[in-house]
PDB file of C-alpha atoms in Angstrom:
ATOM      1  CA  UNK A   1     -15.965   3.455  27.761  1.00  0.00           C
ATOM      2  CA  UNK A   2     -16.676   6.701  26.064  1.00  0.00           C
ATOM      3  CA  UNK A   3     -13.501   6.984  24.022  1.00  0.00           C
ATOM      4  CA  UNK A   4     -13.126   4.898  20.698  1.00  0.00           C
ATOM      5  CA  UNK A   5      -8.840   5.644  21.146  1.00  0.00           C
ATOM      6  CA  UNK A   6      -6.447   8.424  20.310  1.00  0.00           C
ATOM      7  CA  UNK A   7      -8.791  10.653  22.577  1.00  0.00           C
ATOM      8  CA  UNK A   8     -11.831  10.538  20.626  1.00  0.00           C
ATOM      9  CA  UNK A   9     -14.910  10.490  21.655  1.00  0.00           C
ATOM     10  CA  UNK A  10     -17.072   7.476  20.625  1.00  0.00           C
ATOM     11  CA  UNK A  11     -19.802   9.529  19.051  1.00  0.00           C
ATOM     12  CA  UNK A  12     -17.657  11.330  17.476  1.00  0.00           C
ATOM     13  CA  UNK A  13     -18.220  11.455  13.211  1.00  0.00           C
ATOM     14  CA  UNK A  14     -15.646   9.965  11.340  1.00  0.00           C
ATOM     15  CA  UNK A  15     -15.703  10.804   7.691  1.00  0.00           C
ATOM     16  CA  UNK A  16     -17.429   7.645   5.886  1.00  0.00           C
ATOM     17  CA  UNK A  17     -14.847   6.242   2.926  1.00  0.00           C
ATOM     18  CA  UNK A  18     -13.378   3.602   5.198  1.00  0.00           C
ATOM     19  CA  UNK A  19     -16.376   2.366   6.591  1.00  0.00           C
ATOM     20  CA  UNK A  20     -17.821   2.434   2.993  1.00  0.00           C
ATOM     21  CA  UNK A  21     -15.113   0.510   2.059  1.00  0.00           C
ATOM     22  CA  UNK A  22     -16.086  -2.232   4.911  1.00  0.00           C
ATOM     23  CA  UNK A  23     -19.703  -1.687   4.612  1.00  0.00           C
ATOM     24  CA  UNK A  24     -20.004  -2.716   1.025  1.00  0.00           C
ATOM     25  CA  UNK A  25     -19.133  -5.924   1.402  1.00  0.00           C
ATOM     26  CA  UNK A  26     -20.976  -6.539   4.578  1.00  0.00           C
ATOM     27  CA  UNK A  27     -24.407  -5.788   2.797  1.00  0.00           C
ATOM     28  CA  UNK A  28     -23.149  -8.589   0.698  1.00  0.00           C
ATOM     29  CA  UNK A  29     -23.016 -10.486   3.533  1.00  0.00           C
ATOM     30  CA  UNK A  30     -19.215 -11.022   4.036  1.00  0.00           C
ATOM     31  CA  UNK A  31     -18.892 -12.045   7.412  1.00  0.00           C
ATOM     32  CA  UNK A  32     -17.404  -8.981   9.185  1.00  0.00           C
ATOM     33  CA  UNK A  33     -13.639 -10.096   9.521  1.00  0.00           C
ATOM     34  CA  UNK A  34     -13.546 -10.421   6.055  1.00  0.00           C
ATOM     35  CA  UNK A  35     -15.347  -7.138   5.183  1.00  0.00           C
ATOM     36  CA  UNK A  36     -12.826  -5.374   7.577  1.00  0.00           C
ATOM     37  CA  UNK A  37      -9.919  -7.875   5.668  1.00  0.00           C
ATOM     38  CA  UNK A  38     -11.154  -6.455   2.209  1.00  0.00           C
ATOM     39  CA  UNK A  39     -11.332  -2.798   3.374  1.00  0.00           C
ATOM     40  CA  UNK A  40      -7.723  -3.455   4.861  1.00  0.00           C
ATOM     41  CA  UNK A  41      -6.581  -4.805   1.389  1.00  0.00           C
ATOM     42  CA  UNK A  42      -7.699  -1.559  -0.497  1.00  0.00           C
ATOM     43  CA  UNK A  43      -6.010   0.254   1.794  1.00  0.00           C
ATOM     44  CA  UNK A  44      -3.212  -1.422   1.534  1.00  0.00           C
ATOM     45  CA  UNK A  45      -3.275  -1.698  -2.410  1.00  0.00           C
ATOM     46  CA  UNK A  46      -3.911   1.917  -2.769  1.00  0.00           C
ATOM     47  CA  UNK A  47      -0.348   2.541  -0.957  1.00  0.00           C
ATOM     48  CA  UNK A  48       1.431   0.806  -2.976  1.00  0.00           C
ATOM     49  CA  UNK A  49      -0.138   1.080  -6.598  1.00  0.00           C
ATOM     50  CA  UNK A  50       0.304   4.859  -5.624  1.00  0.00           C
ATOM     51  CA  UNK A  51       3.672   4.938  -4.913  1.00  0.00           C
ATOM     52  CA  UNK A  52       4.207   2.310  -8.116  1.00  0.00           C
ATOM     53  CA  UNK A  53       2.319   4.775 -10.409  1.00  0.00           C
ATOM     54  CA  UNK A  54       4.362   7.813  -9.261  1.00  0.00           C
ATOM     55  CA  UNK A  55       7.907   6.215  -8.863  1.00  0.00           C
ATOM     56  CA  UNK A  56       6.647   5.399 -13.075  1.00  0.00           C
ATOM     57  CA  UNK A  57       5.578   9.006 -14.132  1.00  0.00           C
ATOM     58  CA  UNK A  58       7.995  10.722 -12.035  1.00  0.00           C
ATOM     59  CA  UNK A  59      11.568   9.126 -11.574  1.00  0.00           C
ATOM     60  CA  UNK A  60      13.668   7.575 -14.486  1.00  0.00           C
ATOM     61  CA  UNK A  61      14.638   3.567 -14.373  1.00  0.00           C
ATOM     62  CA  UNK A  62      16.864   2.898 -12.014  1.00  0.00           C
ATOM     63  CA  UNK A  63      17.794   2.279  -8.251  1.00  0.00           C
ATOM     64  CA  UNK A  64      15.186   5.564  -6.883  1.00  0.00           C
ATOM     65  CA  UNK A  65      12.034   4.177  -8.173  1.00  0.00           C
ATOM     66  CA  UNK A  66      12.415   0.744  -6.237  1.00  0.00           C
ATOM     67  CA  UNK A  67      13.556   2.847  -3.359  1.00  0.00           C
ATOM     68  CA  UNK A  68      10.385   4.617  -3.380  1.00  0.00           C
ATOM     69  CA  UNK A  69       8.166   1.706  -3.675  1.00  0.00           C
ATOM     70  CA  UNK A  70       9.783  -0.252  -0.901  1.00  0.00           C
ATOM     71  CA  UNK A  71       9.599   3.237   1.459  1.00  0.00           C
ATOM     72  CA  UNK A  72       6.143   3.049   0.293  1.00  0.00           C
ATOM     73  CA  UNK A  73       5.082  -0.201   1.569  1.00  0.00           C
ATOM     74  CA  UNK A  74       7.542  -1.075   4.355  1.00  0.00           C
ATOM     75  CA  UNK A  75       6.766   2.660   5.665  1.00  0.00           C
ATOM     76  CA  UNK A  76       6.843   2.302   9.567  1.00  0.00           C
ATOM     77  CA  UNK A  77       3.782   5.240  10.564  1.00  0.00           C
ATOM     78  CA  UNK A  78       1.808   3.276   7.602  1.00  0.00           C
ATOM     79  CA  UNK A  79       2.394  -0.083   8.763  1.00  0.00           C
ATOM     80  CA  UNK A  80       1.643   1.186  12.680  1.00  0.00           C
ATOM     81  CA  UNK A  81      -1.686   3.120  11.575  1.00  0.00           C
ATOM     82  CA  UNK A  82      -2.511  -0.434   9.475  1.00  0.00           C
ATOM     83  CA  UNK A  83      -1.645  -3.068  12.262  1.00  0.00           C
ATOM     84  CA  UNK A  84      -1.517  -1.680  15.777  1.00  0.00           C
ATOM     85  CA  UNK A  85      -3.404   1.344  16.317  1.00  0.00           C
ATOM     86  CA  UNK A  86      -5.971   0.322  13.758  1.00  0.00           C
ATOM     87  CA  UNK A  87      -6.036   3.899  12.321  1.00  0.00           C
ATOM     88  CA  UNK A  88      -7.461   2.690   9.320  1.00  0.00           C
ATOM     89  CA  UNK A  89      -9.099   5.698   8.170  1.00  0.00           C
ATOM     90  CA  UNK A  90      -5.533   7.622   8.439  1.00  0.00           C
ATOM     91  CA  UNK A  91      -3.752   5.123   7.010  1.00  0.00           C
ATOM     92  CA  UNK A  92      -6.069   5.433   3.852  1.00  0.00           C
ATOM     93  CA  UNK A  93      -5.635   8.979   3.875  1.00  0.00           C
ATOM     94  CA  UNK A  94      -1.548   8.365   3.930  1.00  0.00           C
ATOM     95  CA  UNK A  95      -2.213   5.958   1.069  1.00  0.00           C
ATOM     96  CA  UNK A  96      -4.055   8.618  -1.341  1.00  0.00           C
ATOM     97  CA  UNK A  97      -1.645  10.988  -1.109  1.00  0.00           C
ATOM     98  CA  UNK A  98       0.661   9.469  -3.467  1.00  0.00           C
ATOM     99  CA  UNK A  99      -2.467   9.318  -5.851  1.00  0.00           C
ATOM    100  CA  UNK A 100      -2.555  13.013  -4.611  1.00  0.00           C
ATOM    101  CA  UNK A 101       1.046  13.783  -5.626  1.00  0.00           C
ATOM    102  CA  UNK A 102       0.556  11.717  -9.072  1.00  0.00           C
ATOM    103  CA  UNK A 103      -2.870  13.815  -9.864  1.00  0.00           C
ATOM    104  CA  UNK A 104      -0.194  17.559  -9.545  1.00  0.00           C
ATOM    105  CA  UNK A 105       2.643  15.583 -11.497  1.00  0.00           C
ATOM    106  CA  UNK A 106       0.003  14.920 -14.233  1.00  0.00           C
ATOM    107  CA  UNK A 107      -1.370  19.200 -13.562  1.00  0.00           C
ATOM    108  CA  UNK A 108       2.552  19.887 -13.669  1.00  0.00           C
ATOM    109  CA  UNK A 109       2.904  18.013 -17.105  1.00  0.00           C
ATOM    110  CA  UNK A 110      -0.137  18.955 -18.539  1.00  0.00           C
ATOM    111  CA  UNK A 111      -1.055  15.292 -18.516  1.00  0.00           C
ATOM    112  CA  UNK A 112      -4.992  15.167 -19.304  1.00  0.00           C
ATOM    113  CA  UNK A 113      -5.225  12.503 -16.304  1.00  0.00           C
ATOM    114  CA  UNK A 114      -3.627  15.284 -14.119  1.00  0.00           C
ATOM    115  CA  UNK A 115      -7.273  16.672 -13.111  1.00  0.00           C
ATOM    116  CA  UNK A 116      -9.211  13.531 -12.314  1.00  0.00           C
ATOM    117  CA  UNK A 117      -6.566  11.572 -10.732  1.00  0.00           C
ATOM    118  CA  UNK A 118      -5.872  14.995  -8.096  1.00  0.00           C
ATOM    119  CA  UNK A 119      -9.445  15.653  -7.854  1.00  0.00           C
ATOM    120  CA  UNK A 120     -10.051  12.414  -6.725  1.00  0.00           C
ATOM    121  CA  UNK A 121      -7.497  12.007  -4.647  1.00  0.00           C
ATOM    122  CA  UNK A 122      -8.524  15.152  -2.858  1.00  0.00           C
ATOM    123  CA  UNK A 123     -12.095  13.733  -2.567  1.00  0.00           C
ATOM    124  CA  UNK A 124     -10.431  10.418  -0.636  1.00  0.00           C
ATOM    125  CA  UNK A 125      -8.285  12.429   1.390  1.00  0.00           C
ATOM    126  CA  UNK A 126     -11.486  14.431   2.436  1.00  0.00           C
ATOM    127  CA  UNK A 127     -13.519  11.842   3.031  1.00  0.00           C
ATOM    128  CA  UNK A 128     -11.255   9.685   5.133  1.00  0.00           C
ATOM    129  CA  UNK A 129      -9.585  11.564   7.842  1.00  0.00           C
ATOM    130  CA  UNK A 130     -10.135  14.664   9.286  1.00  0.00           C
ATOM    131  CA  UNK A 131      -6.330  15.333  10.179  1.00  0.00           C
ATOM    132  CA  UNK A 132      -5.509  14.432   6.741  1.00  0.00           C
ATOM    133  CA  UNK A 133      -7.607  16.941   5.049  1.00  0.00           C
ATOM    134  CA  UNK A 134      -6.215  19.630   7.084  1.00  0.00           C
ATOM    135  CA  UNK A 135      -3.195  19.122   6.377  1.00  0.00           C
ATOM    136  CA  UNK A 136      -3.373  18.219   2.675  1.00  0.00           C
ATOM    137  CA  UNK A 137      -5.004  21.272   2.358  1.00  0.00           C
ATOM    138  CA  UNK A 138      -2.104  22.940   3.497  1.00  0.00           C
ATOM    139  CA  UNK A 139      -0.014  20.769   1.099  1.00  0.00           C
ATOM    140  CA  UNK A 140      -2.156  21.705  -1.429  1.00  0.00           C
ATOM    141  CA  UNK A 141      -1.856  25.400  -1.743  1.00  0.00           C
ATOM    142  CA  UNK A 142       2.122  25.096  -1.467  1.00  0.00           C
ATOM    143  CA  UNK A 143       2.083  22.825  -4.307  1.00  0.00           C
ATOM    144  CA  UNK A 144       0.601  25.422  -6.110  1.00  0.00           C
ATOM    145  CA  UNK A 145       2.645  28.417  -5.811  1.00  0.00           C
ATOM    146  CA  UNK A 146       6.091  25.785  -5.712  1.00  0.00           C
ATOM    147  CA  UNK A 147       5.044  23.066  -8.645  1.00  0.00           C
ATOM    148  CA  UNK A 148       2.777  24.898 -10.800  1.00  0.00           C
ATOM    149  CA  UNK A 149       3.917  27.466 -13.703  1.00  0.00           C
ATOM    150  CA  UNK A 150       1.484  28.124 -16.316  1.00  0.00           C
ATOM    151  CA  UNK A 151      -1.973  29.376 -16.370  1.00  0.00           C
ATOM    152  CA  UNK A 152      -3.438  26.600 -17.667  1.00  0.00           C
ATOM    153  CA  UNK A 153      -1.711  24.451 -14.647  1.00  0.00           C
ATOM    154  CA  UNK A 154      -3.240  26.803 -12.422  1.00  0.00           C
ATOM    155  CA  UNK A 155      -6.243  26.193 -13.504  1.00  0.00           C
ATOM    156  CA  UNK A 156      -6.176  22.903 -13.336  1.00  0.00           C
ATOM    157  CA  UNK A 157      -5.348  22.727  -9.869  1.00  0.00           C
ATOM    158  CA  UNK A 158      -8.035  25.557  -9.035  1.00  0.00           C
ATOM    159  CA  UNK A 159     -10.796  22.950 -10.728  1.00  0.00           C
ATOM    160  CA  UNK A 160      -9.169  19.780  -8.980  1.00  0.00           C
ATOM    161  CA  UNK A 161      -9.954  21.406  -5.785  1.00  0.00           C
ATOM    162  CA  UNK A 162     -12.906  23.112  -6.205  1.00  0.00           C
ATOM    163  CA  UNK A 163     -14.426  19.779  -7.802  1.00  0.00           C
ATOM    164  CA  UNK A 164     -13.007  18.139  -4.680  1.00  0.00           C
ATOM    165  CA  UNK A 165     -15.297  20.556  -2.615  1.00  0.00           C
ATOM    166  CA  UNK A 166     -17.788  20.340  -4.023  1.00  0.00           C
ATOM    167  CA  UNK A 167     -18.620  16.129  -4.282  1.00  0.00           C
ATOM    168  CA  UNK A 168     -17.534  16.794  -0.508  1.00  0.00           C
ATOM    169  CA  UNK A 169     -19.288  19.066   0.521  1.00  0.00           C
ATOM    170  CA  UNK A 170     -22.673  17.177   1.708  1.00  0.00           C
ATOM    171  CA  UNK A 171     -20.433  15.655   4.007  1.00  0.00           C
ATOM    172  CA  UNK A 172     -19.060  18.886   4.972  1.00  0.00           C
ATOM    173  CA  UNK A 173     -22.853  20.180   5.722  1.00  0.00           C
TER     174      UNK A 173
END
């Protein structure tokens, strides 16, 4: 059949990080269910240190930072992407973006981890769904005008994304 699922074509180009993710460790010579095991454990790690991290930096002790981490990693459209459709590329996407909300809480704060941590976030984002990027890029330029204040905060968030465009953008060509 000509489809690969969710009305794609088979030829169609997925962006790379998952299959990176997979493909590293079959070079090694991890026998493939493993290598696909290992990519789904970053995924799945990535989710949850994510949400950890954040619920950390952003809420005080208490009762809303567990809540977060258990929505995190008992989220339904997560666990779906993860186990039934296979949608593992999406499901990494979903992952970064609490890495992606972490990176503007540390541009909010002025944090000096605030750049790399979005910027990189971005990148992942970019490079693992297509759906994703579209609509973080959506999320992205609310974010600015709604979380960020000061010039300097601006500017961070103007060099997070440009210097997410740019270690993109081969793919992008």
């Amino acid at each position: 059949s000509p489809w690969a699922g969710a009305g794609s074509h088979a030829l169609l180009i997925y962006p790379p990080l998952f299959r990176l993710l997979v493909g590293i460790p079959l070079v090694a010579g991890v026998p493939p269910d493993h290598a696909r095991a290992s990519g789904l454990l970053v995924v799945t790690l990535c989710n949850a240190v994510g949400a950890a991290l954040l619920a950390t930096h952003w809420l005080p002790p208490g009762g809303w930072r567990g809540t977060l981490l258990l929505g995190a990693v008992l989220n339904p459209y997560f666990l779906v992407n993860l186990y039934v459709r296979g949608a593992w590329p999406e499901a990494l996407a979903q992952g970064l973006l609490w890495w992606l909300t972490l990176g503007l809480l540390g541009l909010q704060q002025d944090k000096r981890w605030g750049l790399p941590v979005s910027s990189a976030a971005l990148v992942g984002v970019i490079l693992s769904n297509w759906n994703a990027s579209l609509l973080t890029a959506l999320v992205w330029l609310v974010a600015a005008g709604v979380v960020l204040r000061g010039k300097r905060q601006w500017m961070g968030w103007l060099w997070s994304g440009l210097l997410a465009l740019t270690l993109t953008s081969p793919f992008w060509l």
